[in-house]
PDB file of C-alpha atoms in Angstrom:
ATOM      1  CA  MET A   1     -81.991 -18.314  75.423  1.00 46.00           C
ATOM      2  CA  ALA A   2     -80.168 -21.389  76.884  1.00 47.00           C
ATOM      3  CA  LYS A   3     -78.108 -23.488  74.491  1.00 49.00           C
ATOM      4  CA  GLU A   4     -79.093 -27.215  74.078  1.00 51.00           C
ATOM      5  CA  PRO A   5     -77.125 -29.795  75.178  1.00 53.00           C
ATOM      6  CA  GLN A   6     -75.188 -31.667  72.154  1.00 55.00           C
ATOM      7  CA  THR A   7     -75.932 -35.114  71.490  1.00 60.00           C
ATOM      8  CA  PRO A   8     -73.591 -37.839  70.268  1.00 59.00           C
ATOM      9  CA  MET A   9     -75.349 -37.492  66.776  1.00 60.00           C
ATOM     10  CA  ASP A  10     -74.523 -33.964  66.706  1.00 63.00           C
ATOM     11  CA  ASP A  11     -70.997 -34.381  67.629  1.00 63.00           C
ATOM     12  CA  GLU A  12     -70.450 -36.996  64.796  1.00 64.00           C
ATOM     13  CA  LEU A  13     -72.234 -34.700  62.364  1.00 64.00           C
ATOM     14  CA  ALA A  14     -69.915 -31.897  63.229  1.00 67.00           C
ATOM     15  CA  ARG A  15     -66.932 -34.149  62.885  1.00 67.00           C
ATOM     16  CA  ARG A  16     -68.042 -35.209  59.311  1.00 66.00           C
ATOM     17  CA  GLU A  17     -68.589 -31.656  58.203  1.00 67.00           C
ATOM     18  CA  GLN A  18     -65.283 -30.679  59.382  1.00 69.00           C
ATOM     19  CA  GLU A  19     -63.716 -33.464  57.514  1.00 67.00           C
ATOM     20  CA  ALA A  20     -65.691 -32.535  54.376  1.00 63.00           C
ATOM     21  CA  GLU A  21     -64.491 -29.006  54.717  1.00 67.00           C
ATOM     22  CA  MET A  22     -60.846 -30.106  54.961  1.00 67.00           C
ATOM     23  CA  THR A  23     -61.162 -32.593  51.971  1.00 63.00           C
ATOM     24  CA  GLU A  24     -62.745 -29.982  49.887  1.00 62.00           C
ATOM     25  CA  GLN A  25     -59.913 -27.456  50.821  1.00 65.00           C
ATOM     26  CA  ALA A  26     -57.281 -29.888  49.883  1.00 62.00           C
ATOM     27  CA  ALA A  27     -58.867 -30.773  46.596  1.00 57.00           C
ATOM     28  CA  GLU A  28     -58.894 -27.071  45.701  1.00 60.00           C
ATOM     29  CA  GLU A  29     -55.347 -26.573  46.550  1.00 62.00           C
ATOM     30  CA  ARG A  30     -54.138 -29.669  44.431  1.00 57.00           C
ATOM     31  CA  LEU A  31     -56.338 -28.331  41.519  1.00 52.00           C
ATOM     32  CA  ILE A  32     -54.801 -25.012  41.706  1.00 54.00           C
ATOM     33  CA  ASP A  33     -51.283 -26.506  41.773  1.00 55.00           C
ATOM     34  CA  GLY A  34     -52.072 -28.615  38.909  1.00 56.00           C
ATOM     35  CA  GLU A  35     -53.444 -25.829  36.687  1.00 50.00           C
ATOM     36  CA  LEU A  36     -50.309 -23.896  37.391  1.00 46.00           C
ATOM     37  CA  ASP A  37     -48.133 -26.775  36.467  1.00 51.00           C
ATOM     38  CA  GLY A  38     -50.178 -27.331  33.318  1.00 51.00           C
ATOM     39  CA  LEU A  39     -49.956 -23.499  32.399  1.00 45.00           C
ATOM     40  CA  ILE A  40     -46.236 -23.556  33.078  1.00 45.00           C
ATOM     41  CA  ASN A  41     -45.725 -26.768  31.042  1.00 50.00           C
ATOM     42  CA  ASP A  42     -47.962 -25.655  28.124  1.00 48.00           C
ATOM     43  CA  GLU A  43     -46.400 -22.150  27.692  1.00 46.00           C
ATOM     44  CA  ALA A  44     -42.972 -23.302  27.611  1.00 46.00           C
ATOM     45  CA  PRO A  45     -43.116 -25.397  24.366  1.00 46.00           C
ATOM     46  CA  LEU A  46     -44.989 -22.749  22.665  1.00 44.00           C
ATOM     47  CA  GLU A  47     -42.321 -20.091  23.418  1.00 47.00           C
ATOM     48  CA  ASN A  48     -39.426 -22.558  22.177  1.00 48.00           C
ATOM     49  CA  GLU A  49     -41.290 -23.857  19.189  1.00 48.00           C
ATOM     50  CA  GLU A  50     -42.956 -20.759  17.686  1.00 55.00           C
ATOM     51  CA  GLY A  51     -40.409 -18.130  18.661  1.00 59.00           C
ATOM     52  CA  ASP A  52     -40.880 -14.459  18.024  1.00 76.00           C
ATOM     53  CA  PRO A  53     -41.518 -13.427  14.279  1.00 81.00           C
ATOM     54  CA  GLU A  54     -40.631  -9.730  14.957  1.00 83.00           C
ATOM     55  CA  ALA A  55     -37.297 -10.508  16.562  1.00 84.00           C
ATOM     56  CA  ASP A  56     -36.416 -12.859  13.689  1.00 83.00           C
ATOM     57  CA  VAL A  57     -37.230 -10.093  11.049  1.00 84.00           C
ATOM     58  CA  LEU A  58     -35.126  -7.622  13.132  1.00 87.00           C
ATOM     59  CA  ALA A  59     -32.059 -10.113  13.465  1.00 85.00           C
ATOM     60  CA  ALA A  60     -32.335 -10.542   9.683  1.00 85.00           C
ATOM     61  CA  LYS A  61     -32.196  -6.715   9.007  1.00 86.00           C
ATOM     62  CA  VAL A  62     -29.322  -6.341  11.361  1.00 87.00           C
ATOM     63  CA  GLU A  63     -27.358  -9.026   9.776  1.00 87.00           C
ATOM     64  CA  GLU A  64     -28.108  -7.396   6.407  1.00 87.00           C
ATOM     65  CA  LEU A  65     -27.137  -3.954   7.546  1.00 89.00           C
ATOM     66  CA  GLU A  66     -23.859  -5.680   9.045  1.00 89.00           C
ATOM     67  CA  LEU A  67     -23.004  -7.085   5.658  1.00 89.00           C
ATOM     68  CA  SER A  68     -23.723  -3.830   3.849  1.00 89.00           C
ATOM     69  CA  LEU A  69     -21.544  -1.938   6.236  1.00 90.00           C
ATOM     70  CA  ALA A  70     -18.637  -4.334   5.922  1.00 90.00           C
ATOM     71  CA  GLU A  71     -18.894  -4.146   1.984  1.00 90.00           C
ATOM     72  CA  ALA A  72     -18.990  -0.244   2.207  1.00 90.00           C
ATOM     73  CA  LYS A  73     -15.930  -0.252   4.324  1.00 91.00           C
ATOM     74  CA  ASP A  74     -14.227  -2.702   1.916  1.00 90.00           C
ATOM     75  CA  GLN A  75     -15.118  -0.322  -0.994  1.00 91.00           C
ATOM     76  CA  ALA A  76     -13.966   2.895   0.645  1.00 91.00           C
ATOM     77  CA  LEU A  77     -10.478   1.100   1.573  1.00 92.00           C
ATOM     78  CA  ARG A  78     -10.076   0.130  -1.977  1.00 91.00           C
ATOM     79  CA  ALA A  79     -11.152   3.632  -3.316  1.00 90.00           C
ATOM     80  CA  ALA A  80      -8.619   5.208  -0.892  1.00 91.00           C
ATOM     81  CA  ALA A  81      -5.679   2.786  -1.912  1.00 90.00           C
ATOM     82  CA  GLU A  82      -6.421   3.378  -5.393  1.00 91.00           C
ATOM     83  CA  ALA A  83      -6.471   7.093  -5.003  1.00 90.00           C
ATOM     84  CA  GLN A  84      -2.991   6.970  -3.258  1.00 90.00           C
ATOM     85  CA  ASN A  85      -1.527   4.887  -5.944  1.00 92.00           C
ATOM     86  CA  VAL A  86      -2.763   7.406  -8.701  1.00 90.00           C
ATOM     87  CA  ARG A  87      -1.267  10.185  -6.516  1.00 90.00           C
ATOM     88  CA  ARG A  88       2.057   8.444  -6.400  1.00 90.00           C
ATOM     89  CA  ARG A  89       2.058   7.580 -10.045  1.00 90.00           C
ATOM     90  CA  ALA A  90       1.439  11.351 -10.914  1.00 87.00           C
ATOM     91  CA  GLU A  91       4.142  12.322  -8.442  1.00 86.00           C
ATOM     92  CA  GLN A  92       6.618  10.031 -10.121  1.00 85.00           C
ATOM     93  CA  GLU A  93       5.786  11.047 -13.417  1.00 85.00           C
ATOM     94  CA  ALA A  94       6.364  14.808 -12.542  1.00 84.00           C
ATOM     95  CA  GLU A  95       9.419  14.221 -10.910  1.00 81.00           C
ATOM     96  CA  LYS A  96      10.715  12.128 -13.977  1.00 79.00           C
ATOM     97  CA  ALA A  97       9.547  15.066 -16.188  1.00 78.00           C
ATOM     98  CA  ARG A  98      11.209  17.617 -14.231  1.00 77.00           C
ATOM     99  CA  LYS A  99      14.419  15.598 -14.269  1.00 77.00           C
ATOM    100  CA  PHE A 100      14.514  14.721 -17.900  1.00 80.00           C
ATOM    101  CA  ALA A 101      12.785  17.630 -19.463  1.00 83.00           C
ATOM    102  CA  LEU A 102      16.327  19.194 -20.471  1.00 86.00           C
ATOM    103  CA  GLU A 103      17.388  15.783 -22.119  1.00 89.00           C
ATOM    104  CA  LYS A 104      16.868  16.898 -25.802  1.00 89.00           C
ATOM    105  CA  PHE A 105      18.403  20.271 -25.091  1.00 90.00           C
ATOM    106  CA  VAL A 106      21.376  18.721 -23.375  1.00 92.00           C
ATOM    107  CA  LYS A 107      22.065  16.509 -26.465  1.00 92.00           C
ATOM    108  CA  GLU A 108      21.857  19.464 -28.688  1.00 92.00           C
ATOM    109  CA  LEU A 109      24.273  21.479 -26.479  1.00 92.00           C
ATOM    110  CA  LEU A 110      26.900  18.668 -26.051  1.00 94.00           C
ATOM    111  CA  PRO A 111      28.338  19.294 -29.743  1.00 94.00           C
ATOM    112  CA  VAL A 112      29.351  22.855 -28.682  1.00 93.00           C
ATOM    113  CA  VAL A 113      30.977  21.576 -25.563  1.00 94.00           C
ATOM    114  CA  ASP A 114      33.014  19.018 -27.849  1.00 93.00           C
ATOM    115  CA  SER A 115      34.090  21.919 -30.109  1.00 93.00           C
ATOM    116  CA  LEU A 116      35.179  24.128 -27.305  1.00 91.00           C
ATOM    117  CA  GLU A 117      37.445  21.103 -25.931  1.00 91.00           C
ATOM    118  CA  LYS A 118      38.920  20.389 -29.139  1.00 90.00           C
ATOM    119  CA  ALA A 119      39.566  23.985 -29.673  1.00 88.00           C
ATOM    120  CA  GLN A 120      41.375  24.103 -26.281  1.00 86.00           C
ATOM    121  CA  GLU A 121      43.448  21.213 -27.082  1.00 84.00           C
ATOM    122  CA  SER A 122      44.257  22.202 -30.755  1.00 82.00           C
ATOM    123  CA  MET A 123      45.625  25.749 -29.627  1.00 80.00           C
ATOM    124  CA  GLN A 124      49.060  26.247 -30.794  1.00 69.00           C
ATOM    125  CA  GLU A 125      51.803  28.253 -28.833  1.00 66.00           C
ATOM    126  CA  GLY A 126      50.941  31.010 -31.156  1.00 65.00           C
ATOM    127  CA  ALA A 127      47.549  31.705 -29.832  1.00 72.00           C
ATOM    128  CA  SER A 128      47.254  34.825 -27.459  1.00 78.00           C
ATOM    129  CA  ASP A 129      46.730  34.287 -23.759  1.00 78.00           C
ATOM    130  CA  ALA A 130      43.739  36.112 -24.224  1.00 82.00           C
ATOM    131  CA  HIS A 131      42.320  33.899 -26.848  1.00 83.00           C
ATOM    132  CA  ARG A 132      43.190  30.727 -24.861  1.00 82.00           C
ATOM    133  CA  GLU A 133      41.671  32.095 -21.575  1.00 87.00           C
ATOM    134  CA  GLY A 134      38.509  33.143 -23.419  1.00 88.00           C
ATOM    135  CA  VAL A 135      37.974  29.570 -24.888  1.00 88.00           C
ATOM    136  CA  SER A 136      38.903  27.985 -21.327  1.00 90.00           C
ATOM    137  CA  MET A 137      36.502  30.408 -19.612  1.00 92.00           C
ATOM    138  CA  THR A 138      33.551  29.904 -22.126  1.00 92.00           C
ATOM    139  CA  LEU A 139      34.228  26.053 -21.835  1.00 92.00           C
ATOM    140  CA  LYS A 140      34.005  26.164 -18.030  1.00 93.00           C
ATOM    141  CA  MET A 141      30.960  28.287 -18.065  1.00 93.00           C
ATOM    142  CA  GLN A 142      29.220  25.568 -20.213  1.00 92.00           C
ATOM    143  CA  LEU A 143      30.188  22.801 -17.877  1.00 93.00           C
ATOM    144  CA  ASP A 144      29.239  24.582 -14.887  1.00 94.00           C
ATOM    145  CA  VAL A 145      25.605  25.201 -16.335  1.00 92.00           C
ATOM    146  CA  LEU A 146      25.425  21.608 -17.331  1.00 92.00           C
ATOM    147  CA  ASN A 147      26.488  20.485 -13.883  1.00 93.00           C
ATOM    148  CA  LYS A 148      23.866  22.785 -12.234  1.00 92.00           C
ATOM    149  CA  PHE A 149      21.088  20.786 -13.989  1.00 90.00           C
ATOM    150  CA  GLY A 150      22.216  17.356 -13.151  1.00 92.00           C
ATOM    151  CA  VAL A 151      24.581  16.628 -16.104  1.00 94.00           C
ATOM    152  CA  GLU A 152      27.711  14.682 -15.424  1.00 94.00           C
ATOM    153  CA  SER A 153      30.501  13.511 -17.820  1.00 94.00           C
ATOM    154  CA  ILE A 154      31.806   9.987 -18.151  1.00 94.00           C
ATOM    155  CA  GLU A 155      35.533   9.734 -18.632  1.00 92.00           C
ATOM    156  CA  PRO A 156      36.400   6.141 -18.281  1.00 94.00           C
ATOM    157  CA  GLN A 157      39.901   5.966 -19.300  1.00 92.00           C
ATOM    158  CA  GLY A 158      41.822   2.954 -17.350  1.00 92.00           C
ATOM    159  CA  GLU A 159      38.279   1.526 -16.041  1.00 94.00           C
ATOM    160  CA  PRO A 160      36.902  -1.754 -17.089  1.00 95.00           C
ATOM    161  CA  PHE A 161      34.590  -1.583 -20.223  1.00 95.00           C
ATOM    162  CA  ASP A 162      30.836  -1.230 -19.309  1.00 95.00           C
ATOM    163  CA  PRO A 163      28.546  -1.715 -22.302  1.00 94.00           C
ATOM    164  CA  GLN A 164      25.751   0.101 -20.420  1.00 94.00           C
ATOM    165  CA  VAL A 165      27.613   3.602 -20.794  1.00 95.00           C
ATOM    166  CA  HIS A 166      30.449   2.909 -23.101  1.00 96.00           C
ATOM    167  CA  GLU A 167      30.630   2.279 -26.934  1.00 95.00           C
ATOM    168  CA  ALA A 168      33.555   0.458 -28.197  1.00 95.00           C
ATOM    169  CA  MET A 169      34.845   1.961 -31.369  1.00 95.00           C
ATOM    170  CA  THR A 170      37.687  -0.373 -31.561  1.00 94.00           C
ATOM    171  CA  MET A 171      39.614  -3.118 -29.883  1.00 93.00           C
ATOM    172  CA  VAL A 172      43.554  -3.067 -29.629  1.00 93.00           C
ATOM    173  CA  PRO A 173      45.864  -5.831 -28.313  1.00 92.00           C
ATOM    174  CA  ASN A 174      47.693  -4.405 -25.287  1.00 90.00           C
ATOM    175  CA  PRO A 175      49.681  -6.923 -23.032  1.00 87.00           C
ATOM    176  CA  GLU A 176      50.054  -4.086 -20.374  1.00 88.00           C
ATOM    177  CA  LEU A 177      46.431  -3.953 -19.806  1.00 89.00           C
ATOM    178  CA  GLU A 178      43.860  -6.284 -18.692  1.00 91.00           C
ATOM    179  CA  PRO A 179      41.493  -7.387 -21.465  1.00 92.00           C
ATOM    180  CA  ASN A 180      38.486  -5.202 -21.974  1.00 93.00           C
ATOM    181  CA  THR A 181      40.027  -2.172 -20.316  1.00 94.00           C
ATOM    182  CA  VAL A 182      39.147   1.363 -21.654  1.00 95.00           C
ATOM    183  CA  MET A 183      42.539   2.470 -23.265  1.00 93.00           C
ATOM    184  CA  ASP A 184      41.428   5.880 -24.524  1.00 94.00           C
ATOM    185  CA  VAL A 185      38.408   8.017 -24.576  1.00 94.00           C
ATOM    186  CA  MET A 186      37.834   9.326 -28.213  1.00 93.00           C
ATOM    187  CA  GLN A 187      34.550  11.308 -26.804  1.00 94.00           C
ATOM    188  CA  LYS A 188      33.307  11.932 -23.536  1.00 94.00           C
ATOM    189  CA  GLY A 189      29.938  10.379 -22.481  1.00 96.00           C
ATOM    190  CA  TYR A 190      27.246  12.284 -20.482  1.00 96.00           C
ATOM    191  CA  LEU A 191      24.371  11.391 -17.832  1.00 95.00           C
ATOM    192  CA  LEU A 192      21.341  13.467 -16.986  1.00 93.00           C
ATOM    193  CA  ASN A 193      20.227  12.847 -13.473  1.00 91.00           C
ATOM    194  CA  GLY A 194      21.673   9.337 -13.636  1.00 91.00           C
ATOM    195  CA  ARG A 195      20.270   8.680 -17.083  1.00 91.00           C
ATOM    196  CA  LEU A 196      22.493   7.941 -20.005  1.00 95.00           C
ATOM    197  CA  VAL A 197      22.280  10.901 -22.533  1.00 94.00           C
ATOM    198  CA  ARG A 198      25.316   9.954 -24.755  1.00 96.00           C
ATOM    199  CA  PRO A 199      27.559   6.928 -24.231  1.00 96.00           C
ATOM    200  CA  ALA A 200      31.473   7.430 -24.020  1.00 96.00           C
ATOM    201  CA  MET A 201      33.275   6.409 -27.154  1.00 96.00           C
ATOM    202  CA  VAL A 202      36.239   4.313 -26.350  1.00 96.00           C
ATOM    203  CA  VAL A 203      38.984   2.116 -27.258  1.00 95.00           C
ATOM    204  CA  VAL A 204      39.218  -1.118 -25.524  1.00 95.00           C
ATOM    205  CA  SER A 205      42.180  -3.335 -25.074  1.00 94.00           C
ATOM    206  CA  GLN A 206      42.258  -7.176 -25.939  1.00 91.00           C
ATOM    207  CA  LYS A 207      44.519  -9.810 -25.189  1.00 86.00           C
ATOM    208  CA  ALA A 208      47.814  -9.750 -27.018  1.00 76.00           C
ATOM    209  CA  LYS A 209      48.090 -12.625 -29.599  1.00 71.00           C
TER     210      LYS A 209
END
């Protein structure tokens, strides 16, 4: 079937239909772009303003757990430090008890040593050698045992008077010595592991008048 020739009217109608289609397509594109922009602009404030409730709860729990952990660590450190201090004090007390457990026994034994020393000094020429040797050996054994357990004698003759370890029995003017010098030892003193068991009884010089 042969196509009918188009008239100027037909051309004008075709042109207007084409323009209408283009206008409609452009309007749809603008509408779509506008809706997308609106959605984007509408969603952003909602996210910023409302937030995520679950995330807030989780963050609060994490912070609470971190605080609890820090507190537990602090308590553990304090407990460890206290245990170490208790252990150190116990060791010190045990060491002190070990060092000075014999203090009372030493005090009781010192008069025996004094008696042996006086007996040795007072022996006359008439005493037999065996007698003198027996006293001397007994005294030496006593002193060796005392030294073994940390006992040492104080014999300060010629030294400055020290009230911490000396007990002045009398003071005598002496121009040949500096004042407060130990002139004579009437009774030796003793230390047990550095602690005073008995002060030395001494005669102290003073300035001559």
